[in-house]
PDB file of C-alpha atoms in Angstrom:
ATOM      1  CA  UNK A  28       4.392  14.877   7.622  1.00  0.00           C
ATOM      2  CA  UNK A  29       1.484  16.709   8.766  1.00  0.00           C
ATOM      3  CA  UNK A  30      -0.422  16.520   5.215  1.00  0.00           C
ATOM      4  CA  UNK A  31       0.286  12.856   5.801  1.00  0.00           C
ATOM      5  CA  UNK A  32      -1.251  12.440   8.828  1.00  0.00           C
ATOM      6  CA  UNK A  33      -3.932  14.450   8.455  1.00  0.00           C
ATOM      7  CA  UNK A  34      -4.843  12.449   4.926  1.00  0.00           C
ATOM      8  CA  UNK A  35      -4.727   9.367   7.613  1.00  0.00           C
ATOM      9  CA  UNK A  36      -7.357  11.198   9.156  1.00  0.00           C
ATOM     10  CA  UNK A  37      -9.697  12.047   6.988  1.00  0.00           C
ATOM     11  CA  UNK A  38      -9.712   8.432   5.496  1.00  0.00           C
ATOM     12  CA  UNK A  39      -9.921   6.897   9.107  1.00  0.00           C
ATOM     13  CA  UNK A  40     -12.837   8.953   9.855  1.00  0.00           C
ATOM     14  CA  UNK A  41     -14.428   8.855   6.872  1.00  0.00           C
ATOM     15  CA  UNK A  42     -14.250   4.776   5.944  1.00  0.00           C
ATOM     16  CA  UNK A  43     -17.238   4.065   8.398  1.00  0.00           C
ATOM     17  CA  UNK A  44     -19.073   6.480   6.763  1.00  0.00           C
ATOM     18  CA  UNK A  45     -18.466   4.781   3.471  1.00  0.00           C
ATOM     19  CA  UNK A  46     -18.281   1.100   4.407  1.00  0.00           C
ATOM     20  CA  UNK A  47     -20.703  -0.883   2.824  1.00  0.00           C
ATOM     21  CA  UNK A  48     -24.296  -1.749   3.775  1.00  0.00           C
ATOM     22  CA  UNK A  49     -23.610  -4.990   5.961  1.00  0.00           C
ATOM     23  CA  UNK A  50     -22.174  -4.762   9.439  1.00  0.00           C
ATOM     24  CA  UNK A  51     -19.084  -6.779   9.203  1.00  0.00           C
ATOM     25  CA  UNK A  52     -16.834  -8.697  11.831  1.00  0.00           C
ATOM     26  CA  UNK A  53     -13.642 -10.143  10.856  1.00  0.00           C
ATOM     27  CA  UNK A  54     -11.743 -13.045  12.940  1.00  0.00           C
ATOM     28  CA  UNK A  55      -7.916 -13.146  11.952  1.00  0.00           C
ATOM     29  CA  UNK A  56      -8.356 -17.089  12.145  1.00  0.00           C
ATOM     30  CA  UNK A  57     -11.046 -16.908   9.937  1.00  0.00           C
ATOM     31  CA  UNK A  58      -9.210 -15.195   7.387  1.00  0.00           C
ATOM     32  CA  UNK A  59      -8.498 -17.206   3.821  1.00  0.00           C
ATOM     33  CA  UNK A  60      -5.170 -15.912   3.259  1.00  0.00           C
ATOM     34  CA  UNK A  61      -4.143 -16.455  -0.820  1.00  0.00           C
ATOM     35  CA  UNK A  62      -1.187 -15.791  -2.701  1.00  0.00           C
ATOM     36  CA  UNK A  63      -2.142 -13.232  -6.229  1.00  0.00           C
ATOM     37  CA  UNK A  64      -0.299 -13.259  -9.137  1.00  0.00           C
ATOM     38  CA  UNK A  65       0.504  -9.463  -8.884  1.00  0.00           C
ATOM     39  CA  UNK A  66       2.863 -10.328  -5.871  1.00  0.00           C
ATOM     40  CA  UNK A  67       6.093 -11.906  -5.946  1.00  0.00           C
ATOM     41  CA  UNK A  68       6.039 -15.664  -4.650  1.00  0.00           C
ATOM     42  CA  UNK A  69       5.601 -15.953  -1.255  1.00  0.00           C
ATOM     43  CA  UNK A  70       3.338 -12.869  -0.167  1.00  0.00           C
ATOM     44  CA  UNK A  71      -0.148 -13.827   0.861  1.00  0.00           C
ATOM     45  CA  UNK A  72      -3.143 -11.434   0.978  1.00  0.00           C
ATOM     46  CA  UNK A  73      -6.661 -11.967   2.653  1.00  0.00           C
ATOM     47  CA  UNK A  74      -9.365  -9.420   1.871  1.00  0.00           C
ATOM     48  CA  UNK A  75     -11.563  -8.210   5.063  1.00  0.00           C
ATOM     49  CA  UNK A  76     -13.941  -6.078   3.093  1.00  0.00           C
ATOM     50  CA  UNK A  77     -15.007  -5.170  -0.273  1.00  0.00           C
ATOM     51  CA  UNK A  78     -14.065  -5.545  -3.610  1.00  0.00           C
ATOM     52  CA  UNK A  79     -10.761  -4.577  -4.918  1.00  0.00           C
ATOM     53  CA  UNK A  80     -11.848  -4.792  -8.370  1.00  0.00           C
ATOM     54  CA  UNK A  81     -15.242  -2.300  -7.887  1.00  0.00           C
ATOM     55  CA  UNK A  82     -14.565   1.485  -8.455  1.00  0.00           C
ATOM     56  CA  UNK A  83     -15.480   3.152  -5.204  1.00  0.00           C
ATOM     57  CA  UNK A  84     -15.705   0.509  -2.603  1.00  0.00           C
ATOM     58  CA  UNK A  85     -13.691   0.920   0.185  1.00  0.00           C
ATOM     59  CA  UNK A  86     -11.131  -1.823   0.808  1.00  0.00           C
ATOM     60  CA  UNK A  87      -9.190  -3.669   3.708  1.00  0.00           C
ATOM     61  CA  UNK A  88      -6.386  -6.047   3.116  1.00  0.00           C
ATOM     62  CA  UNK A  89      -4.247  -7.714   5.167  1.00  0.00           C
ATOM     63  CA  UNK A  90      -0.697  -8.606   3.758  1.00  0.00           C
ATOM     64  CA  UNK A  91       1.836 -10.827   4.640  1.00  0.00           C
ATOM     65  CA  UNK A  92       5.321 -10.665   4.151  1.00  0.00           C
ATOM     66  CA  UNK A  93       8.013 -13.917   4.672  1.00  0.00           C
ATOM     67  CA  UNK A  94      11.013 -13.074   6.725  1.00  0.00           C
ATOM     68  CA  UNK A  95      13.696 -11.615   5.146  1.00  0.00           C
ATOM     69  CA  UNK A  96      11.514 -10.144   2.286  1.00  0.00           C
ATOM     70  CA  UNK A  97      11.988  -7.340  -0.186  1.00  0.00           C
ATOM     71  CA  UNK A  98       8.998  -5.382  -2.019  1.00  0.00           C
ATOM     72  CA  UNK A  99      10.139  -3.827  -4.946  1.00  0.00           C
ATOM     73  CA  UNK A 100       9.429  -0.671  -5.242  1.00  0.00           C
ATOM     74  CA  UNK A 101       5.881   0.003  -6.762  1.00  0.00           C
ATOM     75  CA  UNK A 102       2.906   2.252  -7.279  1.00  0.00           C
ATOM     76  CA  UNK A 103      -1.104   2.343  -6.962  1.00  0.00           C
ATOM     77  CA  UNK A 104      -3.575   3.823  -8.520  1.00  0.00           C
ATOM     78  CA  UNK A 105      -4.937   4.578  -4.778  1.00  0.00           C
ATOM     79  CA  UNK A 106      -4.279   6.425  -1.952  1.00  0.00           C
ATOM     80  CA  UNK A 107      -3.439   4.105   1.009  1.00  0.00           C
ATOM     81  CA  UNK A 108      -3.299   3.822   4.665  1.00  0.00           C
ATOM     82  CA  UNK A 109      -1.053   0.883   5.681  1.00  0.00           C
ATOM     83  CA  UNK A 110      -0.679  -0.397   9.520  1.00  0.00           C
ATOM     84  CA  UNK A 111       1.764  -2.857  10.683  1.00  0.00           C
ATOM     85  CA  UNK A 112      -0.525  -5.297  12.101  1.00  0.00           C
ATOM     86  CA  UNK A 113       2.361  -8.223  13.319  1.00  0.00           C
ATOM     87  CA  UNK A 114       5.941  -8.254  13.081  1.00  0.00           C
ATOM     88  CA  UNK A 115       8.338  -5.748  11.977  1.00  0.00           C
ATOM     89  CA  UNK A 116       8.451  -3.796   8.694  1.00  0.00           C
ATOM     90  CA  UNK A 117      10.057  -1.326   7.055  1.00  0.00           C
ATOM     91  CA  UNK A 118       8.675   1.130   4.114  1.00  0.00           C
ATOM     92  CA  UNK A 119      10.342   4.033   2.582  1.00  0.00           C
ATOM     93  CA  UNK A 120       9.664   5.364  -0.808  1.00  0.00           C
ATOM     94  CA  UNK A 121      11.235   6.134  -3.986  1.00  0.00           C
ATOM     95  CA  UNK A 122      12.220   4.452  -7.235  1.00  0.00           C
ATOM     96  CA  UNK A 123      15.414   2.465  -6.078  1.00  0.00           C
ATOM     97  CA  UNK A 124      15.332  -0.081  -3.112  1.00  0.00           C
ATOM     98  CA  UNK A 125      17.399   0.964   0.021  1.00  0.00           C
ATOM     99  CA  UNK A 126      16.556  -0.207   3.395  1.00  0.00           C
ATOM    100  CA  UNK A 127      16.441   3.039   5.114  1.00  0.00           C
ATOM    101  CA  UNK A 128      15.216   3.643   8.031  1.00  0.00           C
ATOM    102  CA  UNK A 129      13.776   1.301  10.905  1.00  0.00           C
ATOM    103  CA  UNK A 130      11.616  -1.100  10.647  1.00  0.00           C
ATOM    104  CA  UNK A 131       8.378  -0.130  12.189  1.00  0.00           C
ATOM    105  CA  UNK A 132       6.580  -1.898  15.064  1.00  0.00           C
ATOM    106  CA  UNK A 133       2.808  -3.313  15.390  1.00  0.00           C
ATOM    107  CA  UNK A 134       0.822  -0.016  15.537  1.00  0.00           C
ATOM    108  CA  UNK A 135       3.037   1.838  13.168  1.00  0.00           C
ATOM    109  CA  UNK A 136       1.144   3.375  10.649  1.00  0.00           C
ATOM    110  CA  UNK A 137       1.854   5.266   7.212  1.00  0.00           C
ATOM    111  CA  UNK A 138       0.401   6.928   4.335  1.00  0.00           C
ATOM    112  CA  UNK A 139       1.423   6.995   0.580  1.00  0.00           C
ATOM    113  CA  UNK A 140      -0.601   9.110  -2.057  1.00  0.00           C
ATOM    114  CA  UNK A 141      -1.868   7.902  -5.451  1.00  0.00           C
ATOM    115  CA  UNK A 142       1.120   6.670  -7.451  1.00  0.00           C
ATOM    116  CA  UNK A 143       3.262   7.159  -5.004  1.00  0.00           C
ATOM    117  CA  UNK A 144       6.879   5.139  -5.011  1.00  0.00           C
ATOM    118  CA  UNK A 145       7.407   2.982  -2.169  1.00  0.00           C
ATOM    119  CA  UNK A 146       8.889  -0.388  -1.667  1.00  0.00           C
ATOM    120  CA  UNK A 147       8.986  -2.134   1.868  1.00  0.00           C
ATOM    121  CA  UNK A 148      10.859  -4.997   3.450  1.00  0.00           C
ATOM    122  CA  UNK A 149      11.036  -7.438   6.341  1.00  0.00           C
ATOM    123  CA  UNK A 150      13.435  -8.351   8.890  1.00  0.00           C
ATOM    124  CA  UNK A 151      14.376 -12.236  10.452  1.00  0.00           C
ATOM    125  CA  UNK A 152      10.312 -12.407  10.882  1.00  0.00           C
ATOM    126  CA  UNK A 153       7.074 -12.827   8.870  1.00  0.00           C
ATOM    127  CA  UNK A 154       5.304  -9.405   8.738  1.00  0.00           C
ATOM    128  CA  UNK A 155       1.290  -8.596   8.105  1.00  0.00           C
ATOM    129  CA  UNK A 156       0.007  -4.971   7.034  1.00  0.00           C
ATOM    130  CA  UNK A 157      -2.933  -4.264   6.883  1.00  0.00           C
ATOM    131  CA  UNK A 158      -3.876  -1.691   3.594  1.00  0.00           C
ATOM    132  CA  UNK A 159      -7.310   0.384   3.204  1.00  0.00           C
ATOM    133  CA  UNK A 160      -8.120   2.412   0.357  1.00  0.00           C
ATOM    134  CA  UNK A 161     -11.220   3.312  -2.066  1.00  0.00           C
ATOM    135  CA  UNK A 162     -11.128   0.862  -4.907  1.00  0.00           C
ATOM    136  CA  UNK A 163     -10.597  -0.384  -8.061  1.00  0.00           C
ATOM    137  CA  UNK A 164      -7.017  -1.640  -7.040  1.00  0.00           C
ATOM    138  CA  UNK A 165      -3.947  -2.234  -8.633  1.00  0.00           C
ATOM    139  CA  UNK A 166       0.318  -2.312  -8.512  1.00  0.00           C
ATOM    140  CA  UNK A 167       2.832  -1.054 -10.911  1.00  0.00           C
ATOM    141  CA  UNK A 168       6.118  -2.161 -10.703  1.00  0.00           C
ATOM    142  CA  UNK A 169       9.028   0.763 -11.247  1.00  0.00           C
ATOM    143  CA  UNK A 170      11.113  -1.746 -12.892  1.00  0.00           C
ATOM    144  CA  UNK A 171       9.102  -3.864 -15.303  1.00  0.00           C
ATOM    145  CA  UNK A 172      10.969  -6.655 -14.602  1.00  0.00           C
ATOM    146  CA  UNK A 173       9.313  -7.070 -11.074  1.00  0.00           C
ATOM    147  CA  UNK A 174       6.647  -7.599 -11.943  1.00  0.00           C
ATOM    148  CA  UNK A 175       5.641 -11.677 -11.385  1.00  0.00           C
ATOM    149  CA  UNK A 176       2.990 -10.859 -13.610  1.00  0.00           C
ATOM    150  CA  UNK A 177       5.240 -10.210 -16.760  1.00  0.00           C
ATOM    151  CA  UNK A 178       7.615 -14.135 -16.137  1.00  0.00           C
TER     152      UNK A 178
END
């Protein structure tokens, strides 16, 4: 737990250092929230900054999550640093789903390593997370069939 949080850390402190060039300020009802194919129906994501397709530029999503919603679990290429930004969530990792543990509140805030297995879920209400982490993106689905990509 420590390593975790001490990975949180360094990548908190160290994203303004690395942010790009322009000063940016994001309005949550500004945001253009889209659904991408690499997500099963009904998640929506709206990027805040940079370009999850460039090598090396740091990157802020927000995610949301219908009620009642299972991730399956999943891996990145990337180190993250999630937050619950609204609503409830819960996240545990590993290759099988179980919904273990609580779901966590706005504020709550995790870490998961470079292909990492994790899979998260969503109570009675619609959840948003927001994810940072140093590009080029990506997901990879434990169990190919997942994968809304591959139907």
């Amino acid at each position: 737990m420590r390593k975790f949080l001490a990975i949180a850390g360094l990548v908190a402190f160290s994203l303004p250092a690395m942010a790009q060039d322009t000063p940016t300020r994001v309005n949550p009802e500004a945001l253009a929230w889209k659904e991408n194919p690499a997500f099963p129906k009904g998640v929506q994501i709206a990027t805040l900054v940079g370009d999850p397709t460039k090598a090396g530029d740091v990157v802020v999503l927000r995610i949301k999550f219908p009620p009642n919603f299972q991730m399956p679990p999943h891996t990145h290429p990337y180190s993250e640093v999630v937050t619950v930004i609204s609503g409830n969530i819960g996240s545990s990792h590993g290759e099988k789903f179980e919904e273990k543990g609580e779901l966590l509140k706005p504020g709550s805030l995790w870490v998961y390593p470079a292909k990492h297995p994790h899979y998260a879920w969503t109570g009675n209400e619609e959840g948003i997370l927001q994810v940072q982490f140093v590009g080029p993106g990506g997901i990879d689905y434990i169990n190919p069939a997942d994968d809304p990509r591959k139907k």
